[in-house]
Coordinates of C-alpha atoms and ligand atoms in Angstrom, one line a residue:
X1 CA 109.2 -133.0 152.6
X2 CA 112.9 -133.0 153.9
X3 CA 115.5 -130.9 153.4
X4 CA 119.0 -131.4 154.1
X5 CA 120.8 -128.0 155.0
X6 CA 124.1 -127.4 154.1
X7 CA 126.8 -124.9 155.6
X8 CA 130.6 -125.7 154.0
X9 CA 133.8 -124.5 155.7
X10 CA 137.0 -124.6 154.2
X11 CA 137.5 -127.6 156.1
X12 CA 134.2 -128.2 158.0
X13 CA 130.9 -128.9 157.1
X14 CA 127.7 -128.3 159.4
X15 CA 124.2 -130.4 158.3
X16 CA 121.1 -130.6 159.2
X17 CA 118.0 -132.9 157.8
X18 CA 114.8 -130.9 158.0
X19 CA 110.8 -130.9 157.9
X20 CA 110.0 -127.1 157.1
X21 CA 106.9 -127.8 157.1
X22 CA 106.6 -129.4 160.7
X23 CA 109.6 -127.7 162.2
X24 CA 110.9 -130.7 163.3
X25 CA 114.7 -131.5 163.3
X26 CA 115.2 -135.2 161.8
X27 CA 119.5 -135.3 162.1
X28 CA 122.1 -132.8 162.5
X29 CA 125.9 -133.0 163.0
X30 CA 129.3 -131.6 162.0
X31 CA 132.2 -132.9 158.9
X32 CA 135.7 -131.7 160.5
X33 CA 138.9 -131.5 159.5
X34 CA 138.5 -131.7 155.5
X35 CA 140.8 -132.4 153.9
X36 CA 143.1 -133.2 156.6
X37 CA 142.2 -136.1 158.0
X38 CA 138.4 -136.2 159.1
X39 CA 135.9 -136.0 162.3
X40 CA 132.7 -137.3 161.6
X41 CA 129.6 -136.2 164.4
X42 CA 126.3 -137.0 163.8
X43 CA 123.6 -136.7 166.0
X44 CA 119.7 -138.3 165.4
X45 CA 116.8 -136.5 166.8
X46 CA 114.6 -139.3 167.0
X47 CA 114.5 -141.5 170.0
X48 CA 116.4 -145.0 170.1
X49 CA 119.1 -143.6 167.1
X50 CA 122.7 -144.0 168.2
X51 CA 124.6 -140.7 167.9
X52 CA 128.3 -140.6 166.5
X53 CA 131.0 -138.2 167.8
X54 CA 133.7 -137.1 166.4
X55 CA 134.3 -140.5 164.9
X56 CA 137.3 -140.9 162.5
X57 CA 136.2 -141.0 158.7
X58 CA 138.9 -140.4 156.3
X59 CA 137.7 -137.3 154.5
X60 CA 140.2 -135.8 151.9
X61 CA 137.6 -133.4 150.0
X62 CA 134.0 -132.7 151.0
X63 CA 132.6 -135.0 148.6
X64 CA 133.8 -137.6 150.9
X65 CA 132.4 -135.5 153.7
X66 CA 128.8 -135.4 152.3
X67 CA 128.9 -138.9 151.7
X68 CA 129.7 -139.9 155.2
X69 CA 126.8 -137.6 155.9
X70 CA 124.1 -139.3 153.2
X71 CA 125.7 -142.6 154.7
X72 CA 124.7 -142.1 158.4
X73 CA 120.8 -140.6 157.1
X74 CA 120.3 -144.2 155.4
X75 CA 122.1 -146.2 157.7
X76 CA 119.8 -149.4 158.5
X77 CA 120.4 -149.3 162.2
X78 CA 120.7 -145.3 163.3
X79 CA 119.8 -143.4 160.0
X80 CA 116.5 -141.4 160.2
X81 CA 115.2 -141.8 156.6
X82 CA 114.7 -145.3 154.2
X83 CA 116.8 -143.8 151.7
X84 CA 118.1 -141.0 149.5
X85 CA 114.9 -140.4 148.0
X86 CA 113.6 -139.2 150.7
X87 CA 115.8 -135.6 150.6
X88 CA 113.7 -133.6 148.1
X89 CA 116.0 -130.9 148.1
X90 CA 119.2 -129.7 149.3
X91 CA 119.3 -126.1 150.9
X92 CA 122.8 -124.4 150.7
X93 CA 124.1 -121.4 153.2
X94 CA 125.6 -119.1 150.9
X95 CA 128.2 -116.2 152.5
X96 CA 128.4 -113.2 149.5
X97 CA 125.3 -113.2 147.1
X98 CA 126.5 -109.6 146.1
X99 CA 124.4 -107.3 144.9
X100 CA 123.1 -110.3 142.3
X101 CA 120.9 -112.1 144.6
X102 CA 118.3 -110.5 146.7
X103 CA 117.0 -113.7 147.4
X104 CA 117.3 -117.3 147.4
X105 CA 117.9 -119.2 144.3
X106 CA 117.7 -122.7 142.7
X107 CA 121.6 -123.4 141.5
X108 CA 122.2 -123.8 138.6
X109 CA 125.5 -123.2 135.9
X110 CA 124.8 -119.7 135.6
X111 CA 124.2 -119.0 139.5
X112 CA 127.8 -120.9 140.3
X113 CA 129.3 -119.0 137.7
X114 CA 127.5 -116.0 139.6
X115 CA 129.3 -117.4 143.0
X116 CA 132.5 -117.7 141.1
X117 CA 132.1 -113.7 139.9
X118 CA 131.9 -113.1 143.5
X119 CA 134.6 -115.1 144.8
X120 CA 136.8 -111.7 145.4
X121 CA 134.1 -110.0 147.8
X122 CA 134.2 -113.4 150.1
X123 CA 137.5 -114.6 149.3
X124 CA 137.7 -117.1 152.6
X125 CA 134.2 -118.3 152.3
X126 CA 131.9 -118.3 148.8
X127 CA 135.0 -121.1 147.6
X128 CA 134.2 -123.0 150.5
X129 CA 130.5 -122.6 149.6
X130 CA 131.2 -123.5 145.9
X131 CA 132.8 -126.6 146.9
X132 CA 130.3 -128.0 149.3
X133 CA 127.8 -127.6 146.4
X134 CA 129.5 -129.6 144.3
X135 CA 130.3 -132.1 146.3
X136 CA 126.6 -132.8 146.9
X137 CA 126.0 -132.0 142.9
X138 CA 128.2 -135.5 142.7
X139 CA 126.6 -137.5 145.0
X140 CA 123.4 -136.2 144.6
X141 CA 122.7 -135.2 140.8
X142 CA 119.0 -135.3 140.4
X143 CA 118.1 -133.4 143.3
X144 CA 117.4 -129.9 143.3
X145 CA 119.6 -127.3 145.5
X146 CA 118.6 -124.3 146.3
X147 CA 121.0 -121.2 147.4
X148 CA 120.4 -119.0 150.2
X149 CA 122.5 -116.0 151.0
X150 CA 123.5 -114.0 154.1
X151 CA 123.9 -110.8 152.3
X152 CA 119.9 -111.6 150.3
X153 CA 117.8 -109.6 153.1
X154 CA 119.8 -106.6 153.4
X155 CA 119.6 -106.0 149.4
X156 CA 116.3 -103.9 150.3
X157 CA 118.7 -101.0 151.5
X158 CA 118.3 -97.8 150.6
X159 CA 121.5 -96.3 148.4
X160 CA 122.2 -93.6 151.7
X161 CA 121.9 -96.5 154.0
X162 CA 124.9 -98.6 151.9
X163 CA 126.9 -96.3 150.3
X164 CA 130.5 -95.4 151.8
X165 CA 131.6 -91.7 151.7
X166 CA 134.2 -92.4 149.4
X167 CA 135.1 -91.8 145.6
X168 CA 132.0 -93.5 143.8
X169 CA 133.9 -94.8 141.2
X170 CA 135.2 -97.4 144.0
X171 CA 131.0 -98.6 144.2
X172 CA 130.5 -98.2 140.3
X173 CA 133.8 -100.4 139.3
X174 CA 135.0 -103.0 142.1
X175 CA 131.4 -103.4 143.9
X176 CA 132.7 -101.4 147.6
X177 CA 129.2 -100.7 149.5
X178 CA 127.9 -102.0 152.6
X179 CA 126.7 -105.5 152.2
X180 CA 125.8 -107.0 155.4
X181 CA 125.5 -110.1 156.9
X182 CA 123.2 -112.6 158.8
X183 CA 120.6 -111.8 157.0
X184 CA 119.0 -115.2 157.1
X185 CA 118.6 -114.9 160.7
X186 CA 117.4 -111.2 160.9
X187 CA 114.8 -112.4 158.0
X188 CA 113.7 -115.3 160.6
X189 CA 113.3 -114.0 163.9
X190 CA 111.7 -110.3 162.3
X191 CA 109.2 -112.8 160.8
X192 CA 108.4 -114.7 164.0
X193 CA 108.6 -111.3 165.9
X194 CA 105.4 -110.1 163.6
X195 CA 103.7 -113.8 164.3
X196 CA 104.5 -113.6 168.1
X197 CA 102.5 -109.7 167.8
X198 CA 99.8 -110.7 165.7
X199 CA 100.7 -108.3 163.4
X200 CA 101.9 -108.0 159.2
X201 CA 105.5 -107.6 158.8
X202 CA 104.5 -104.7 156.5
X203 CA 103.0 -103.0 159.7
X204 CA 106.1 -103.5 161.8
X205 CA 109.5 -101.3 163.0
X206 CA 111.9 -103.6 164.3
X207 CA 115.3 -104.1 165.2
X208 CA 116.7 -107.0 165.2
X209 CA 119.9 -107.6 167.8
X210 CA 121.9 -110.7 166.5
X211 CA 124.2 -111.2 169.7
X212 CA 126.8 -113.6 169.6
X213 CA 130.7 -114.5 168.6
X214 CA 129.8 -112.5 165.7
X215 CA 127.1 -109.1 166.0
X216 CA 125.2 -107.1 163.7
X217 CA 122.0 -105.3 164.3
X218 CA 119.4 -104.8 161.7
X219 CA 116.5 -102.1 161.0
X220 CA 113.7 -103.8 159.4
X221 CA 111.1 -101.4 158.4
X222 CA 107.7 -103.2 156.8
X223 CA 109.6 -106.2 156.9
X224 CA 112.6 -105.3 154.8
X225 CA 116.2 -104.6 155.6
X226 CA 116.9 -100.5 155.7
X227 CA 120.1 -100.6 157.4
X228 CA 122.2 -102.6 159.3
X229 CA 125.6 -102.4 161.1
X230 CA 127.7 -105.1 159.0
X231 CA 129.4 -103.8 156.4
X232 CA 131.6 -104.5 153.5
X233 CA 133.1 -107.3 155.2
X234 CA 131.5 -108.3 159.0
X235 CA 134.4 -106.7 160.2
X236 CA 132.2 -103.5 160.9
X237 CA 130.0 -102.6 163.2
X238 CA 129.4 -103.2 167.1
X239 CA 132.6 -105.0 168.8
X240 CA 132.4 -108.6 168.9
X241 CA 134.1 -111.5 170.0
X242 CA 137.5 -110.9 168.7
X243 CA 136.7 -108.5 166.0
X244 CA 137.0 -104.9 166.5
X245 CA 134.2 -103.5 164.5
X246 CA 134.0 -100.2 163.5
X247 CA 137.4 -98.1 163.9
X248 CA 138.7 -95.0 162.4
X249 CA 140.9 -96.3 159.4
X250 CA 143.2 -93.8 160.6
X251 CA 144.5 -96.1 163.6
X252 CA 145.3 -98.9 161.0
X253 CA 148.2 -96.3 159.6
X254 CA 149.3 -95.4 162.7
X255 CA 149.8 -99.0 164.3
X256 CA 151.3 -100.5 160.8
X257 CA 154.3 -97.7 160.7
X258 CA 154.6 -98.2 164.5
X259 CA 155.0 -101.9 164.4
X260 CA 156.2 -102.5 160.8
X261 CA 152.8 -104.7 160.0
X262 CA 151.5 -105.4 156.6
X263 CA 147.9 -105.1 155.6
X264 CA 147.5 -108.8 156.1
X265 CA 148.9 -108.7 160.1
X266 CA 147.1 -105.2 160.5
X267 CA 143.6 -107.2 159.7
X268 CA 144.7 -110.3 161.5
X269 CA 144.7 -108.0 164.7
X270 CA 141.6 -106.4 163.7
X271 CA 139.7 -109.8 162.9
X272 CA 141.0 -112.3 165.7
X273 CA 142.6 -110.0 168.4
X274 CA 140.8 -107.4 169.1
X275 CA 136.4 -106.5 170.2
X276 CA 135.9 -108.1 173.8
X277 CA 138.8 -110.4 173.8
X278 CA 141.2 -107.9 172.7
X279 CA 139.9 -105.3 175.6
X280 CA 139.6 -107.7 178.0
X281 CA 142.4 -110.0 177.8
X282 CA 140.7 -112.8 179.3
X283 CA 138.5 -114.3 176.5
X284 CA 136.2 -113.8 173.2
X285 CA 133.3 -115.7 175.2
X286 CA 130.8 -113.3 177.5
X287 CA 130.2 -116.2 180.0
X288 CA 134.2 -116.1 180.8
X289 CA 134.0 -112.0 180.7
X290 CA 130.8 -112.3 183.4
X291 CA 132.8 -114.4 185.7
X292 CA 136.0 -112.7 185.5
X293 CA 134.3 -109.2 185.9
X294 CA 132.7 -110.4 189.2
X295 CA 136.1 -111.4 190.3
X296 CA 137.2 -107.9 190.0
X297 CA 138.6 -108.0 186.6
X298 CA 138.4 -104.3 185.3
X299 CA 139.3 -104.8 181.9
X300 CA 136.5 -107.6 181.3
X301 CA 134.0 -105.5 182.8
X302 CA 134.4 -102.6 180.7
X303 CA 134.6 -105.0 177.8
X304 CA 131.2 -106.1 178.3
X305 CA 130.5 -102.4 179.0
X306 CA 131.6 -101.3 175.8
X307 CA 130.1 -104.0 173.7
X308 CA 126.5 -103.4 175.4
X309 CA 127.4 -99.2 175.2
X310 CA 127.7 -100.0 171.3
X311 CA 124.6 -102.0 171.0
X312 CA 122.6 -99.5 172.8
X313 CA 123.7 -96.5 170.7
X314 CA 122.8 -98.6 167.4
X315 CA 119.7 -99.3 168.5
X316 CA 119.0 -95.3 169.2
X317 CA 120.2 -94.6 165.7
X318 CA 117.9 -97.2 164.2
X319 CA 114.8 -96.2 165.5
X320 CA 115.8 -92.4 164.6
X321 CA 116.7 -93.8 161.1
X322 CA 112.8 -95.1 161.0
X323 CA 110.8 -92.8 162.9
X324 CA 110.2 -94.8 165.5
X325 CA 110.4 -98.9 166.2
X326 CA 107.9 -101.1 167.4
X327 CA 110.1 -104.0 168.9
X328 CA 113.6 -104.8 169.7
X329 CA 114.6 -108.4 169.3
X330 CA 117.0 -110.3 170.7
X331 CA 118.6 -112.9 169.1
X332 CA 122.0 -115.2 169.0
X333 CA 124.2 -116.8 172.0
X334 CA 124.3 -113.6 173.9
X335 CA 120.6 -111.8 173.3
X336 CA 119.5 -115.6 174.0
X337 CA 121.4 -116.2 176.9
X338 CA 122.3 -113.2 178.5
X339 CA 119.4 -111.7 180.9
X340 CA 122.0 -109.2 182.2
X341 CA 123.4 -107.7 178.9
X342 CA 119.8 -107.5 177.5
X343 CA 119.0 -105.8 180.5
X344 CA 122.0 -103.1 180.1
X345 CA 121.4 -102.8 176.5
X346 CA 117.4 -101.9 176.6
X347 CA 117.6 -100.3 180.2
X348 CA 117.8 -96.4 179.7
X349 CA 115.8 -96.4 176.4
X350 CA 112.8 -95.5 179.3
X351 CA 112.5 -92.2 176.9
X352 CA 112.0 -93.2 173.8
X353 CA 109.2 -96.5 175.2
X354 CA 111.3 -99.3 176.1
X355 CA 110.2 -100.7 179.5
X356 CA 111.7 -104.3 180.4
X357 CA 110.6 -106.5 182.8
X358 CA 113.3 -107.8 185.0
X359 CA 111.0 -111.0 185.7
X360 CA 110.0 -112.2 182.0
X361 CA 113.3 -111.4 181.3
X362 CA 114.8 -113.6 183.9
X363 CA 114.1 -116.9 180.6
X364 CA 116.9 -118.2 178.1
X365 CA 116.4 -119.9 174.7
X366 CA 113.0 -119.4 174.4
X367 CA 110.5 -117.7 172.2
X368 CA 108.9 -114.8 175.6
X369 CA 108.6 -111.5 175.5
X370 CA 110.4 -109.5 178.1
X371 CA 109.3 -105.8 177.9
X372 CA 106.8 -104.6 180.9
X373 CA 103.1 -105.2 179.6
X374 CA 102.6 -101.3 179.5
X375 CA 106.2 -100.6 177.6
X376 CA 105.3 -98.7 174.2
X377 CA 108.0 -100.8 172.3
X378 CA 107.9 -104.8 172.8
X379 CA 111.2 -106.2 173.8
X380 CA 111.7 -110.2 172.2
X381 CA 113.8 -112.8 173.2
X382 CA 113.7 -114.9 169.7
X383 CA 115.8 -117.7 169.4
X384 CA 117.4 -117.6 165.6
X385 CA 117.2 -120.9 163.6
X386 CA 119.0 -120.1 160.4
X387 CA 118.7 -123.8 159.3
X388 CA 115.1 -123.4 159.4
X389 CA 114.6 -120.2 157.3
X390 CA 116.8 -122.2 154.4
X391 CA 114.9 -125.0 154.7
X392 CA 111.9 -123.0 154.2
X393 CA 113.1 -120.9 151.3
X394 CA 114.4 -124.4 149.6
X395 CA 111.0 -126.2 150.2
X396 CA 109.4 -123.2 148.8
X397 CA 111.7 -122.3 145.6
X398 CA 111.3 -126.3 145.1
X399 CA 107.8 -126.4 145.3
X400 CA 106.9 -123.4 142.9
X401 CA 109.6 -125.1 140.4
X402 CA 107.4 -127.8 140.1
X403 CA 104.5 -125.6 139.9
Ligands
LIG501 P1 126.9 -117.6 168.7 O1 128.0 -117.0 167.9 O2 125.5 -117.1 168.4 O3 127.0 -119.1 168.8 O4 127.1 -117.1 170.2 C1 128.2 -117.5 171.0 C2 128.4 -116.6 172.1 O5 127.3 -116.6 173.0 C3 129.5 -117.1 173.0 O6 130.8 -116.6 172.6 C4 129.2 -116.5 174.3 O7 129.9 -115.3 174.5 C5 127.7 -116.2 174.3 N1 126.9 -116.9 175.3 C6 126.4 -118.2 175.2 N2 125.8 -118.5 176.4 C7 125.9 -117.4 177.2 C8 125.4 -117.0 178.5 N3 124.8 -117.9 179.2 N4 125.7 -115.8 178.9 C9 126.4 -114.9 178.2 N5 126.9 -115.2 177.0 C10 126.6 -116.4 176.5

């Protein structure tokens, strides 16, 4: 079975061709520039398959976009299927599912007019989403899609856990609750966590540490979603790249009088010029903070310091919110990547059974466990593969379709 795995940007488009059954990774590439003028990358995983980068393909919407992409999968030279037929199913990323999906669906008129309700909570992304749907509705009518939301996993929350202390009319009539996000790839990596330690998912406390441009850190008790730090938007929780996460709303009156901003600048600082990059001043990107904190640069240092400092602390309050944890898991650019900040992050947690080993954790990108073999909590490096867990949910919602 293959599935082709869709995730639509305003004016990009990310694709992958998948076996879920095998694993394997058939074709993936990258649609840029929709809508302006058009970047075409493709790159085949099978050997003797030419790759294409950035190539110019004139792509005004993204149905031109998904046909560039069908185009190079059948090509007779470097395409890595016969022909169309051979996609049995179209998985789609999905930002805001709301509270109306808890899990993935097969699309059809009444889930897109379900997308379209929530086009307000995801105002930048679910159109984009809506669009790159369609587009493949056109060029591929007959073939089933399937829609897989961020937001799905964390649905399990309890109300305490997603509530804001606010007026409740404002969660009763215009939907304001914590939502969270990457919830795909806290669903795939607590999964493989419970293979890698033989163990059910119902049996497990984890927390799941998705480390990257963008952060958010789940508790996943007996395999479901209890809390995580995302919020309404993914604006919330630890400091990330450029956002700030979580802030006292307080500061947002103070700096708008005392610099004349409007709601729109306010969150344009909060969004794109704040978390590491905005303490730091050097850069959103961890490897640049590293190498300008060993040069002597304060600033990046405590950037680092801050973002690990806020990790940490989440972590504490997620295995207090549980009773316990069994294993931590790393995940994303950072948790992948970085030995050092997984080191800061789980060192000092000696009290409550997290014991790391500086030697298994010395490994990058790879599926190891880095704990000491006597630490009472496991520590995982688990690479996420988002793509994956869609193309598994699609493959599956298709196959029980069919019956
Ligand atoms: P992601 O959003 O998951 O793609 O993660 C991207 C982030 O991972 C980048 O912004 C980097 O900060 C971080 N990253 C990637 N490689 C490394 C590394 N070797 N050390 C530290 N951070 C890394």
């Amino acid at each position: 079975m293959n599935i082709l795995v869709i995730n639509a940007g305003s004016s990009s488009l990310k694709y992958q061709l998948l076996n879920p059954d095998t694993g394997a990774l058939l074709a993936k590439g990258l649609c840029e520039r929709i809508g302006i003028d058009g970047k075409f990358t493709y790159k085949p995983q099978v050997e003797g398959k030419a790759a294409q980068d950035a190539v110019d393909v004139a792509m005004p919407t993204h149905a031109e976009a998904i046909k560039a992409v069908l185009d190079a999968l059948v090509d007779k030279d470097n395409g890595v299927i016969g022909s169309m037929d051979e996609i049995d199913a179209v998985g789609h990323r999905v930002v805001h599912g709301a509270e109306t999906f808890a899990c993935s669906v097969m699309i059809d008129e009444r889930v897109m007019q379900a997308l379209e309700d929530n086009i307000p909570l995801a105002p930048l992304h679910n159109p984009a989403n809506i669009v790159g749907i369609k587009a493949c509705q056109a060029c591929m009518p007959n073939v089933p899609m399937v829609g897989v939301f961020d937001t799905a996993f964390h649905q399990t929350m309890p109300p305490k856990a997603y509530i804001y202390a606010l007026p409740y009319e404002y969660y009763e009539k215009d939907k304001v609750r914590r939502y969270g996000f990457h919830g795909t790839s806290h669903r795939y990596v607590s999964g493989r966590a419970a293979a890698m330690l033989g163990k059910d998912p119902s049996q497990l406390k984890l927390i799941s540490c998705h480390l990257g441009n963008g952060s958010s850190i789940t508790a996943v008790d007996g395999g479901k979603s209890v809390d995580t730090s995302m919020g309404f938007t993914p604006l919330a929780g630890v400091p990330m790249g450029t956002r700030s996460g979580d802030l006292d709303a307080g500061v947002m009156q103070y700096l708008m009088n005392r610099y004349n901003m409007n709601i729109d600048e306010m969150l344009n600082v909060l969004n794109k010029k704040s978390g590491v990059q905005g303490v730091s001043g050097v850069s959103s990107d961890f490897r640049d903070l590293d190498d300008a904190a060993s040069k002597g640069n304060e600033r990046a240092a405590l950037a680092v310091d801050m973002f690990n400092y806020s990790v940490k602390k989440t972590i504490g309050a997620y295995a207090a919110a549980m009773g316990g944890v069994d294993a931590i898991i790393f995940t994303a650019g950072v948790g992948e990547n970085s030995a050092s900040q997984r080191m800061a992050i789980a060192s000092g947690l000696e009290f409550m059974g997290v014991k790391m080993d500086a030697e298994a954790n010395n490994v990058r990108g790879k599926e190891a466990v880095i704990s000491a073999p006597d630490s009472k909590v496991k520590v995982l490096l688990i690479p996420t593969n988002e793509e994956l867990m869609i193309a598994m949910d699609t493959a599956e919602i298709v196959k029980a379709a069919k019956g």
